[in-house]
């Protein structure tokens, strides 16, 4: 037998070729997967960014061409929704229609040929050309006109005091050769004489609805201005046919007529009269008790060099007035409810940039939004009232006489003094969007002050959308903070107890149970919050307050007295099993607090009850009377409690792992130096685990910010900006869930919801970045402990 020593082979350090290949493959797979994750994140970011980018674009207005329309003395111009059959109403009461056919697919007009050079900039009239339509109006000299483009109605006043109404309703029809054309159905109504005098009507205003009608007009009678309001009511016959019947005629009997009224408008439900005077005053009158009572006297251009009123017109919805002065100043007046006066008043809410060539000679309001078009001798200006934005302006080489906005907000028509109709193509899909609309305070119609507000839709087509995402962002932060106030102390303290004090046998059950709790569907928690928890605590808020005070206090007192009991008594319970004493005490204290809540309410939160003539305990009413804010059943307290249960498992699990992974030698060294278990936890373990605990908190915060179903079902979804714990909120995530199913694709609302998604994306990205930087800082700070 050989006695030579065994020499180990050098091949024992050689890794098998298959192992090396597998290692390289897995390394590549992991890298590839990581790059795919990063690519997916950036792809999501890019997709959302591309969806919201059009919101901040500027409109495109391109000249399409012009066509000769030889009509003299045009008083009113309007256009159909297809932009193919504009009408021209003359002062003689003649109605002309200009046929301008468009291609159905490309939406382009036909052009005249210019010989070998191809197409010219002039549009080719359709087969019907320019043709006259019989209106049925008498052959008179009409001196006053009022055109309501939204209802396609014209009110006319004549030189002998007569009034007529003209309806122009457009429709399409298909010819035998399957071609399509636009036709106009014209109806006229000559009203019975409304004026005692046969003096010319200088100004006329008109309001018409299915329930009533009002007509107001100005006349010069014997050197004095006379203002008359005629009202109509609906009268039904035995066979159900409804007709408008003259009701009352009211004349203005105040000193306003001495100030030479120049312009006249009707608003409200036909009961509000607006008169502008030569001196730059605007009078707001209201029909009350069969009298025109003065409500308000306004000076719209107060503080400006030129206070005169050159033009006054309604925006869509007749809640806002657009005024210009002779020098070109442009302001908006809007209605609001004055709480002290208890009635509707008007105030100046917008100041636009000044028109360069003087006041607006003509005006056209959009029929789908709060946009409007102004024209003077040298300028066309497209503006948007909500955002106070000048969308487009053009200095013209012609003198505009009449203008009209396409009903679909897709075209502009301008008729000049040389009898040419200029047509422009308008591409402005998001006029009510922009930085100010989303992030700035805006003075909306019906509001007494500028504010942040979200209200995307309403039951009427003339509604002014309000798309500020600030209340949604505020709601997200509010709901998250209340949830974290409830969840973070419980989760972190529970993690400390489980990791440092609980017996390992019990820990094997507690931690998996908490992790399973994290998998509870949020829709189930939201369902419980809305239908069980909210009604339960609505009348037991004092009980909740008492529990929040007594349970932590009783646990602290129990720990204090437990530490002062004789050692023999404390040894009767094994270390780590103290929860067997704590839990029964907490349950008993919680039960007693719940039962004593009504007694606390009756003792402290007392209000006067007029039904019984005595003070009673009523926390809900006490809160409203004391703080002046509301109390809703579905509120932030419910959200904080229920969403806290959704966040606790996440914070607990990550914090417990961080505390458990503190090196044992640090704990042993601290205990060996004489520190108690609590001192070791507070001064050694917590600082060492602080990066992990901070990360757990940020991850829990991100989970709460992105929560949808609990907030959707348990908050009332009201986008308000109050820190009141007893009212609700609407969050960015919940708003997307509520609004997206009803948002038309690629509409302003649709893209604004993507803007909310981008805000959530950036918020979570920011939180994660801050968390990582802070974690690294804490790790560096405590790595030497």
XYZ file of C-alpha atoms in Angstrom:
785
model
C 0.000 0.000 0.000
C 1.394 3.359 -1.038
C 2.117 5.854 1.705
C 2.281 8.853 -0.667
C -0.078 11.690 0.356
C -3.137 12.389 -1.844
C -2.727 15.512 -3.887
C -6.029 17.177 -4.733
C -6.611 17.670 -8.454
C -6.765 21.192 -9.856
C -9.849 20.194 -11.823
C -11.946 20.373 -8.700
C -12.215 24.148 -9.193
C -13.365 23.806 -12.790
C -17.038 24.614 -13.330
C -18.972 22.336 -15.575
C -19.567 23.687 -19.075
C -23.329 23.127 -18.770
C -23.386 25.176 -15.571
C -21.561 28.054 -17.245
C -23.932 27.997 -20.198
C -26.988 27.938 -17.914
C -25.561 30.826 -15.862
C -25.004 32.938 -18.960
C -28.453 32.150 -20.303
C -30.161 33.047 -17.027
C -28.120 36.229 -16.703
C -29.228 37.236 -20.177
C -32.838 36.345 -19.437
C -32.810 38.425 -16.252
C -31.236 41.392 -18.031
C -33.678 41.057 -20.895
C -36.595 40.899 -18.464
C -35.340 43.978 -16.653
C -35.050 45.916 -19.897
C -38.541 44.765 -20.873
C -39.940 46.087 -17.597
C -38.224 49.434 -18.105
C -39.417 49.532 -21.713
C -42.986 48.765 -20.635
C -42.919 51.580 -18.079
C -41.609 54.077 -20.614
C -44.097 52.828 -23.216
C -46.960 53.474 -20.800
C -45.545 56.913 -20.081
C -45.184 57.660 -23.800
C -48.720 56.473 -24.577
C -50.250 58.634 -21.844
C -48.117 61.593 -22.901
C -49.266 61.298 -26.517
C -52.886 61.215 -25.370
C -52.611 64.440 -23.362
C -50.327 66.386 -25.728
C -53.191 67.670 -27.960
C -54.773 69.331 -24.913
C -52.051 71.981 -24.966
C -52.008 72.612 -28.712
C -53.071 75.800 -30.461
C -55.925 75.917 -32.972
C -55.381 75.739 -36.683
C -57.323 78.237 -38.824
C -56.673 77.980 -42.555
C -58.324 80.042 -45.297
C -60.409 77.804 -47.555
C -61.444 80.355 -50.145
C -63.997 82.996 -50.952
C -67.111 83.290 -53.045
C -69.002 86.297 -54.359
C -72.415 86.815 -52.698
C -73.972 89.912 -54.312
C -76.558 90.813 -51.668
C -77.215 94.408 -50.628
C -77.868 95.641 -47.064
C -77.224 92.359 -45.227
C -78.514 92.602 -41.659
C -78.107 88.997 -40.433
C -75.892 86.150 -41.628
C -76.069 82.573 -40.387
C -74.874 79.150 -41.414
C -76.077 75.561 -41.175
C -74.198 72.922 -39.174
C -72.662 71.451 -42.358
C -71.402 74.831 -43.581
C -72.988 74.341 -47.000
C -75.946 76.740 -47.105
C -75.308 80.093 -45.359
C -78.210 82.539 -45.345
C -78.269 86.320 -45.760
C -81.221 88.345 -44.447
C -81.482 91.904 -45.755
C -83.044 94.978 -44.199
C -85.848 94.663 -46.714
C -86.778 91.272 -45.262
C -85.377 89.312 -48.213
C -83.703 85.968 -47.479
C -80.960 84.615 -49.723
C -79.209 81.258 -49.519
C -75.767 80.502 -50.999
C -75.181 76.918 -52.126
C -71.638 75.802 -51.185
C -71.525 71.988 -51.427
C -68.798 70.046 -49.614
C -67.410 66.577 -50.142
C -68.844 64.241 -47.495
C -65.595 62.360 -46.875
C -62.926 65.057 -47.152
C -65.158 67.927 -45.928
C -63.611 70.165 -48.616
C -65.317 72.699 -50.859
C -65.252 72.634 -54.629
C -63.116 75.348 -56.229
C -63.382 77.286 -59.419
C -60.973 76.402 -62.212
C -58.496 79.049 -63.284
C -57.439 77.771 -66.676
C -54.032 76.148 -66.994
C -53.003 77.220 -63.535
C -55.434 74.800 -61.873
C -57.694 75.731 -58.987
C -58.131 79.295 -57.742
C -58.798 80.539 -54.226
C -62.443 81.123 -55.111
C -65.054 78.558 -54.203
C -67.357 77.107 -56.844
C -71.050 77.682 -56.076
C -73.313 74.653 -56.093
C -75.995 73.947 -58.722
C -78.446 76.227 -56.939
C -75.981 79.127 -56.701
C -77.337 82.144 -54.825
C -81.114 81.958 -54.629
C -83.883 83.775 -52.799
C -86.373 82.084 -50.498
C -89.823 83.448 -49.869
C -90.093 84.349 -46.163
C -93.714 85.434 -46.211
C -92.730 88.707 -44.532
C -94.460 91.891 -45.665
C -92.525 94.301 -47.830
C -91.267 96.671 -45.123
C -88.107 98.425 -44.086
C -86.948 96.414 -41.088
C -84.905 98.521 -38.682
C -83.989 96.140 -35.835
C -82.799 92.516 -35.802
C -82.007 89.935 -33.142
C -80.544 86.577 -34.203
C -80.449 83.531 -31.894
C -78.135 81.139 -33.740
C -78.660 78.336 -31.227
C -82.401 78.207 -31.969
C -82.124 79.476 -35.594
C -84.586 82.279 -34.898
C -84.585 85.890 -36.002
C -86.727 88.645 -34.486
C -87.311 91.684 -36.707
C -88.634 95.148 -35.858
C -89.937 97.442 -38.576
C -90.015 101.166 -39.179
C -93.755 101.279 -38.359
C -93.501 99.445 -35.031
C -94.380 95.927 -36.248
C -92.548 92.775 -35.104
C -92.029 89.514 -36.989
C -90.371 86.203 -36.140
C -88.435 84.103 -38.628
C -87.422 80.456 -38.143
C -84.770 78.907 -40.396
C -84.495 75.159 -39.847
C -81.898 73.222 -41.814
C -82.097 69.576 -42.845
C -80.544 67.265 -45.432
C -82.300 65.467 -48.229
C -81.190 62.896 -50.779
C -81.966 63.276 -54.451
C -82.862 60.441 -56.894
C -79.222 60.282 -58.039
C -78.274 59.583 -54.369
C -76.568 62.941 -54.009
C -77.124 64.880 -50.812
C -77.953 68.500 -50.347
C -78.886 70.835 -47.500
C -82.272 72.556 -47.580
C -83.780 75.235 -45.359
C -87.353 75.255 -44.078
C -88.354 78.870 -43.513
C -91.339 79.891 -41.401
C -92.360 83.417 -40.510
C -94.863 84.933 -38.120
C -96.008 88.537 -38.201
C -97.135 89.368 -34.695
C -100.164 91.543 -34.006
C -99.245 95.174 -33.307
C -97.501 95.283 -29.916
C -96.720 98.987 -29.796
C -99.201 101.790 -29.331
C -96.917 104.002 -31.387
C -95.943 103.365 -35.001
C -92.469 104.770 -34.381
C -89.526 102.751 -35.749
C -88.193 99.983 -33.510
C -84.567 100.806 -32.822
C -83.526 97.684 -30.868
C -85.205 94.331 -30.308
C -84.508 91.298 -28.103
C -86.233 87.950 -28.041
C -86.595 84.907 -25.776
C -88.491 81.776 -26.725
C -88.987 78.413 -25.011
C -91.597 75.693 -24.939
C -93.186 77.320 -21.876
C -93.128 81.054 -22.575
C -91.964 83.836 -24.842
C -90.743 87.386 -24.245
C -90.063 90.221 -26.666
C -88.511 93.540 -25.678
C -87.949 96.529 -27.938
C -86.803 100.165 -27.934
C -88.599 102.979 -29.729
C -88.145 106.707 -30.040
C -91.569 108.204 -29.209
C -91.878 111.987 -29.231
C -88.162 112.422 -28.552
C -88.074 109.950 -25.666
C -86.810 106.358 -25.573
C -89.535 103.891 -24.720
C -88.744 100.364 -23.484
C -91.532 97.781 -23.805
C -91.649 94.129 -22.739
C -94.311 91.803 -24.154
C -94.751 88.373 -22.531
C -96.533 85.319 -23.891
C -97.791 82.118 -22.283
C -98.657 78.708 -23.680
C -102.332 77.964 -24.092
C -103.563 74.478 -24.989
C -106.758 73.782 -26.893
C -109.205 70.977 -26.262
C -107.379 68.892 -28.825
C -103.984 69.381 -27.176
C -102.496 71.883 -29.634
C -100.351 74.461 -27.824
C -100.177 78.062 -29.013
C -98.451 81.187 -27.717
C -100.937 83.758 -26.454
C -100.057 87.369 -25.560
C -100.092 87.804 -21.784
C -98.775 91.108 -20.410
C -97.218 94.240 -21.824
C -94.991 96.186 -19.449
C -93.395 99.552 -20.119
C -90.284 100.713 -18.308
C -91.177 103.698 -16.147
C -87.876 104.816 -14.601
C -85.199 107.417 -15.138
C -83.143 104.946 -17.195
C -84.789 106.127 -20.384
C -83.373 109.603 -19.742
C -79.836 108.180 -20.155
C -80.457 107.236 -23.802
C -80.518 103.394 -23.819
C -78.713 102.059 -26.873
C -78.770 98.262 -26.703
C -81.170 95.696 -25.301
C -81.003 92.008 -24.310
C -83.303 89.484 -22.604
C -81.995 86.764 -20.286
C -83.057 84.300 -17.611
C -86.424 82.802 -18.436
C -87.451 85.891 -20.330
C -87.744 87.910 -17.117
C -84.353 89.672 -17.105
C -83.776 92.807 -19.169
C -80.374 94.382 -19.834
C -80.036 97.942 -21.111
C -76.771 99.613 -22.038
C -76.727 103.408 -22.119
C -74.784 106.037 -23.981
C -72.840 106.891 -20.818
C -71.381 103.383 -20.425
C -73.823 102.028 -17.830
C -75.491 98.636 -17.953
C -78.829 98.261 -16.181
C -80.120 94.900 -15.041
C -83.914 94.851 -14.669
C -86.143 92.027 -13.557
C -89.824 91.407 -14.125
C -91.417 91.291 -10.670
C -95.093 91.788 -9.813
C -95.823 92.911 -13.379
C -93.187 95.653 -13.119
C -89.652 96.003 -14.437
C -87.702 96.599 -11.235
C -84.106 97.777 -11.310
C -81.870 95.155 -9.682
C -78.382 96.359 -10.511
C -76.524 99.236 -12.150
C -73.140 98.200 -13.531
C -70.232 99.963 -15.180
C -68.548 97.108 -17.102
C -65.501 99.103 -18.175
C -64.851 100.814 -14.859
C -61.177 101.624 -14.433
C -60.510 101.691 -18.178
C -59.717 104.759 -20.278
C -62.845 104.285 -22.404
C -65.939 103.357 -20.349
C -68.358 103.356 -23.302
C -70.263 100.202 -24.296
C -69.952 99.503 -28.011
C -71.510 96.003 -28.158
C -73.329 93.603 -25.812
C -74.049 89.970 -26.692
C -74.925 86.677 -25.041
C -72.714 83.629 -24.844
C -74.177 80.145 -25.186
C -76.566 79.487 -22.300
C -77.307 83.188 -21.738
C -75.480 83.276 -18.414
C -72.575 85.445 -19.578
C -72.494 88.763 -21.441
C -69.650 89.631 -23.807
C -69.070 93.387 -24.033
C -66.667 95.535 -26.014
C -65.944 99.235 -25.718
C -65.412 101.685 -28.540
C -61.655 101.512 -28.023
C -61.661 97.696 -28.247
C -61.646 96.613 -24.589
C -63.348 93.235 -24.105
C -64.836 91.904 -20.841
C -67.208 89.182 -19.679
C -70.023 89.697 -17.178
C -71.600 86.602 -15.621
C -74.390 85.810 -13.196
C -73.927 84.519 -9.661
C -76.117 83.982 -6.626
C -75.573 86.673 -4.028
C -76.164 84.993 -0.668
C -76.830 88.235 1.195
C -79.222 89.687 -1.375
C -80.792 86.298 -2.027
C -80.995 86.856 -5.787
C -79.073 86.581 -9.022
C -76.623 89.417 -9.680
C -73.955 90.049 -12.335
C -70.270 90.861 -12.031
C -67.216 91.213 -14.268
C -65.285 87.941 -14.331
C -62.964 88.175 -17.344
C -60.785 90.845 -18.991
C -59.520 89.924 -22.446
C -56.754 91.534 -24.424
C -57.865 94.604 -26.331
C -58.976 94.556 -29.940
C -56.620 96.642 -32.052
C -59.123 98.353 -34.359
C -61.899 99.296 -31.955
C -65.055 97.650 -30.681
C -66.741 94.621 -32.199
C -68.932 95.522 -35.159
C -70.284 91.960 -35.235
C -70.350 88.990 -32.893
C -70.950 85.255 -33.215
C -71.242 82.881 -30.258
C -70.253 79.220 -30.539
C -73.113 76.753 -30.265
C -71.126 73.983 -28.533
C -68.858 75.742 -26.056
C -67.973 79.100 -24.534
C -66.098 80.350 -27.586
C -67.002 83.451 -29.577
C -65.851 85.358 -32.625
C -65.440 89.143 -32.809
C -64.967 91.292 -35.876
C -64.230 94.956 -36.473
C -62.999 96.925 -39.445
C -59.618 95.185 -39.686
C -59.618 92.184 -37.388
C -61.102 88.757 -36.713
C -60.577 87.423 -33.190
C -61.569 83.979 -31.924
C -61.732 83.829 -28.114
C -62.726 81.455 -25.344
C -64.479 82.812 -22.288
C -63.780 80.110 -19.683
C -59.994 80.285 -19.937
C -59.847 83.956 -21.056
C -57.804 82.783 -24.011
C -57.419 84.417 -27.417
C -57.429 81.301 -29.561
C -56.716 83.000 -32.906
C -56.522 86.476 -34.396
C -56.104 87.763 -37.909
C -55.657 91.214 -39.378
C -57.678 91.131 -42.570
C -57.094 92.841 -45.910
C -60.833 93.283 -46.226
C -63.481 94.883 -44.039
C -65.696 92.268 -42.350
C -69.362 93.186 -42.373
C -70.970 90.017 -40.917
C -69.439 86.933 -39.320
C -70.622 83.478 -38.300
C -69.056 80.549 -36.461
C -69.842 77.094 -37.787
C -72.268 75.318 -35.414
C -69.804 72.430 -35.196
C -66.913 74.724 -34.229
C -65.173 73.723 -37.449
C -65.468 76.780 -39.683
C -65.525 80.575 -39.762
C -67.486 82.682 -42.242
C -66.806 86.378 -42.823
C -68.827 88.531 -45.242
C -67.041 91.700 -46.292
C -68.210 95.063 -47.583
C -67.232 94.055 -51.143
C -69.900 91.299 -51.000
C -67.427 88.417 -50.767
C -67.893 85.531 -48.358
C -64.586 84.346 -46.858
C -64.488 80.797 -45.501
C -61.937 79.460 -43.008
C -61.437 75.894 -41.766
C -61.164 75.759 -37.979
C -59.455 72.852 -36.213
C -59.633 73.442 -32.466
C -60.790 70.229 -30.745
C -59.877 71.302 -27.196
C -60.587 75.027 -26.705
C -61.492 74.578 -23.031
C -58.182 72.880 -22.192
C -54.824 74.295 -21.172
C -52.623 74.857 -18.158
C -54.959 77.427 -16.663
C -58.029 75.236 -17.142
C -56.397 72.275 -15.391
C -54.266 73.925 -12.714
C -55.438 77.526 -12.275
C -58.291 79.190 -10.442
C -61.042 80.106 -12.874
C -64.037 82.344 -12.393
C -66.868 80.248 -13.771
C -70.408 81.302 -14.561
C -72.654 81.187 -11.518
C -69.744 81.573 -9.075
C -69.039 84.559 -6.856
C -65.250 84.029 -6.877
C -62.559 82.208 -8.876
C -62.090 78.632 -7.707
C -60.821 75.172 -8.525
C -63.686 72.962 -9.644
C -64.307 69.692 -11.441
C -67.684 69.157 -13.113
C -67.335 67.538 -16.500
C -70.970 67.270 -17.568
C -74.528 68.274 -16.835
C -78.046 67.687 -18.051
C -78.066 70.598 -20.527
C -76.133 71.134 -23.747
C -75.215 74.722 -22.814
C -73.309 73.631 -19.704
C -69.859 75.123 -19.041
C -67.402 72.246 -18.366
C -65.122 72.640 -15.367
C -61.995 70.520 -15.678
C -59.622 71.527 -12.895
C -57.745 68.466 -11.638
C -56.598 70.310 -8.509
C -59.646 69.135 -6.452
C -58.965 65.573 -7.616
C -55.316 65.797 -6.616
C -56.371 67.294 -3.295
C -58.855 64.458 -2.778
C -56.158 61.873 -3.466
C -53.829 63.431 -0.897
C -56.626 63.893 1.645
C -57.849 60.303 1.481
C -54.298 58.985 1.598
C -53.302 61.068 4.616
C -56.330 60.008 6.661
C -55.683 56.375 5.762
C -51.998 56.684 6.710
C -52.843 58.376 10.017
C -54.804 55.278 10.929
C -52.641 52.603 9.293
C -49.039 53.637 9.892
C -48.954 53.674 13.734
C -50.802 50.359 13.954
C -48.687 48.675 11.260
C -45.280 49.857 12.527
C -46.030 49.162 16.208
C -47.401 45.735 15.307
C -44.262 45.007 13.283
C -42.083 46.012 16.245
C -44.014 43.766 18.632
C -44.114 40.759 16.308
C -40.438 40.972 15.362
C -39.012 41.716 18.803
C -41.384 40.437 21.457
C -43.805 37.832 20.097
C -42.953 34.176 20.556
C -41.809 32.464 17.345
C -44.641 29.904 17.626
C -47.264 32.639 17.421
C -45.321 34.580 14.775
C -45.642 31.639 12.400
C -49.393 32.280 12.321
C -49.590 36.047 12.708
C -47.400 37.085 9.791
C -49.011 34.793 7.157
C -52.424 35.958 8.349
C -51.408 39.595 7.801
C -50.045 38.774 4.349
C -53.308 37.037 3.438
C -55.155 40.133 4.640
C -53.292 42.133 1.979
C -54.956 40.037 -0.705
C -58.490 41.087 0.233
C -60.184 42.570 -2.880
C -60.564 46.322 -2.546
C -64.061 46.125 -4.017
C -65.106 43.989 -1.049
C -63.617 46.505 1.372
C -65.363 49.333 -0.482
C -68.655 47.448 -0.365
C -68.307 46.942 3.388
C -67.307 50.571 3.904
C -70.301 51.946 1.981
C -73.063 49.606 3.149
C -71.938 48.513 6.605
C -69.288 50.754 8.167
C -70.625 54.170 7.037
C -74.177 53.640 8.391
C -72.745 52.005 11.519
C -70.576 54.898 12.616
C -72.808 57.700 11.288
C -74.502 58.071 14.682
C -71.622 56.683 16.768
C -68.837 59.165 16.122
C -68.435 59.915 19.874
C -67.934 56.175 20.412
C -65.193 56.123 17.748
C -63.506 59.155 19.301
C -63.669 57.547 22.742
C -62.153 54.321 21.398
C -59.319 56.173 19.671
C -58.446 57.781 23.002
C -59.063 54.985 25.508
C -57.578 51.985 23.657
C -54.032 53.408 23.226
C -54.202 54.950 26.701
C -55.299 51.685 28.318
C -52.554 49.745 26.497
C -49.923 52.239 27.679
C -51.202 52.134 31.266
C -51.289 48.337 31.198
C -47.665 48.256 30.092
C -46.697 50.752 32.777
C -48.327 48.832 35.617
C -47.225 45.463 34.226
C -43.609 46.565 34.487
C -44.119 47.387 38.178
C -45.722 44.120 39.185
C -43.673 41.658 41.247
C -41.401 39.438 39.220
C -43.223 36.346 40.403
C -46.478 37.532 38.869
C -44.841 38.534 35.584
C -43.073 35.190 35.378
C -46.446 33.477 35.342
C -46.725 34.482 31.674
C -43.983 33.354 29.328
C -42.033 36.159 27.622
C -43.598 36.873 24.241
C -47.073 35.827 25.367
C -48.073 39.156 26.916
C -50.680 39.532 24.188
C -52.796 37.038 26.122
C -53.287 39.804 28.705
C -53.278 42.799 26.368
C -55.952 41.643 23.925
C -58.685 40.972 26.531
C -58.031 44.369 28.109
C -58.234 46.122 24.715
C -61.455 44.298 23.829
C -63.072 45.202 27.142
C -61.980 48.852 26.917
C -63.147 49.073 23.300
C -66.541 47.610 24.180
C -66.990 50.000 27.097
C -65.963 52.984 24.929
C -68.475 51.961 22.287
C -71.257 51.701 24.842
C -70.325 54.952 26.605
C -70.272 56.939 23.327
C -73.968 57.944 23.474
C -73.518 59.111 27.078
C -70.559 61.265 26.019
C -72.636 62.642 23.142
C -75.521 63.558 25.465
C -73.126 65.215 27.918
C -70.780 67.158 25.601
C -72.234 67.497 22.093
C -75.536 69.182 22.916
C -77.711 71.172 20.509
C -81.150 72.690 20.746
C -83.955 70.551 19.310
C -86.964 72.727 18.349
C -89.258 69.693 18.203
C -89.004 69.031 21.938
C -87.885 72.511 22.996
C -84.754 71.311 24.819
C -81.089 70.532 24.271
C -80.253 66.990 23.226
C -77.080 65.114 22.352
C -76.532 65.157 18.600
C -72.940 65.102 17.398
C -73.867 65.455 13.744
C -75.841 68.655 14.253
C -73.330 69.925 16.811
C -70.513 69.537 14.290
C -72.408 71.473 11.618
C -73.382 74.297 13.976
C -69.977 74.559 15.649
C -67.656 74.309 12.656
C -69.951 75.554 9.897
C -69.000 72.638 7.632
C -71.022 69.645 6.535
C -71.331 66.153 7.939
C -71.850 63.398 5.356
C -72.434 59.715 5.953
C -69.754 58.661 3.473
C -66.777 60.659 4.610
C -63.031 60.685 5.156
C -63.312 58.922 8.509
C -64.894 55.899 6.833
C -62.225 55.988 4.117
C -59.426 56.290 6.656
C -60.640 53.317 8.674
C -61.350 50.997 5.761
C -58.471 51.984 3.490
C -56.235 51.737 6.536
C -57.056 48.033 6.710
C -55.959 47.718 3.083
C -52.639 49.484 3.737
C -51.749 47.955 7.139
C -50.659 44.539 5.761
C -48.225 46.119 3.279
C -46.552 48.396 5.820
C -46.556 45.661 8.466
C -44.976 42.989 6.255
C -42.131 45.126 4.908
C -41.439 46.756 8.286
C -41.406 43.406 10.065
C -38.924 42.033 7.547
C -36.685 45.085 8.022
C -36.797 44.753 11.816
C -36.190 41.009 11.755
C -33.163 41.367 9.467
C -31.273 43.613 11.877
C -28.010 41.705 12.636
C -28.374 39.700 15.892
C -24.969 40.790 17.116
C -26.217 44.380 17.447
C -29.090 43.243 19.656
C -26.807 40.996 21.712
C -24.230 43.732 22.185
C -26.872 46.204 23.364
C -28.365 43.730 25.849
C -24.880 42.760 27.051
C -24.148 46.389 27.847
C -27.167 46.500 30.153
C -29.815 48.024 27.900
C -33.382 46.854 28.364
C -35.324 45.212 25.558
C -37.225 48.436 24.892
C -34.054 50.559 24.916
C -32.475 48.131 22.479
C -35.502 48.339 20.209
C -35.718 52.124 20.334
C -32.040 53.038 20.047
C -30.519 50.192 18.053
C -33.066 48.194 16.096
C -35.341 51.021 14.916
C -32.506 53.238 13.562
C -30.922 50.263 11.801
C -34.238 49.194 10.255
C -35.372 52.753 9.489
C -34.574 52.531 5.732
C -36.847 49.506 5.416
C -39.587 51.072 7.559
C -39.459 54.264 5.504
C -39.693 52.252 2.299
C -42.676 50.384 3.731
C -44.381 53.674 4.543
C -43.818 55.081 1.058
C -45.041 51.871 -0.585
C -48.136 51.983 1.616
C -48.615 55.628 0.663
C -48.396 54.727 -3.008
C -50.904 51.915 -2.496
C -53.331 54.337 -0.867
C -52.860 57.020 -3.558
C -53.703 54.563 -6.306
C -56.676 52.979 -4.501
C -59.861 53.130 -6.542
C -62.755 50.965 -5.412
C -62.791 51.862 -1.705
C -62.728 55.564 -2.517
C -65.217 55.111 -5.322
C -67.792 53.443 -3.075
C -67.238 55.070 0.300
C -66.611 58.789 -0.292
C -69.620 60.180 -2.147
C -67.272 61.195 -5.005
C -67.738 64.922 -4.496
C -64.738 66.914 -5.834
C -64.451 69.432 -3.005
C -61.391 70.957 -1.377
C -61.923 70.771 2.390
C -59.893 69.042 5.095
C -63.129 68.322 6.953
C -62.902 64.699 8.077
C -66.684 64.330 7.947
C -67.157 64.983 4.243
C -65.979 63.103 1.205
C -63.712 63.733 -1.739
C -63.045 62.545 -5.250
C -59.624 61.172 -6.099
C -57.772 60.963 -9.387
C -58.107 57.181 -9.538
C -61.804 57.149 -8.647
C -62.473 59.935 -11.144
C -60.975 57.881 -13.966
C -63.150 54.918 -13.014
C -66.309 57.082 -12.883
C -65.787 59.253 -15.954
C -63.968 57.090 -18.486
C -66.933 54.867 -19.478
C -68.921 57.992 -20.440
C -66.089 59.944 -22.103
C -66.227 60.049 -25.927
C -62.976 58.810 -27.393
C -60.409 61.561 -28.059
C -62.699 64.208 -26.551
C -61.381 66.825 -24.135
C -62.764 64.858 -21.181
C -61.178 61.647 -22.481
C -57.754 63.244 -22.740
C -58.157 65.046 -19.420
C -58.666 61.692 -17.717
C -55.344 60.614 -19.188
C -53.880 63.787 -17.715
C -55.137 62.594 -14.329
C -53.485 59.233 -14.996
C -50.244 61.034 -15.816
C -50.498 62.964 -12.539
C -50.875 59.668 -10.663
C -47.978 58.171 -12.611
C -45.683 61.095 -11.819
C -46.781 61.171 -8.182
C -45.935 57.518 -7.602
C -42.686 57.922 -9.555
C -41.766 60.910 -7.387
C -42.634 59.058 -4.169
C -40.596 56.024 -5.178
C -37.641 58.222 -6.109
C -37.786 60.074 -2.788
C -38.134 56.776 -0.949
C -35.062 55.301 -2.637
C -32.938 58.404 -2.030
C -34.021 58.573 1.615
C -33.469 54.848 2.102
C -29.934 55.109 0.792
C -29.288 58.118 3.040
C -30.585 56.300 6.125
C -28.588 53.205 5.247
C -25.393 55.242 5.014
C -26.216 57.071 8.227
C -26.826 53.966 10.367
C -24.520 51.445 8.731
C -21.906 51.866 11.497
C -24.324 51.091 14.372
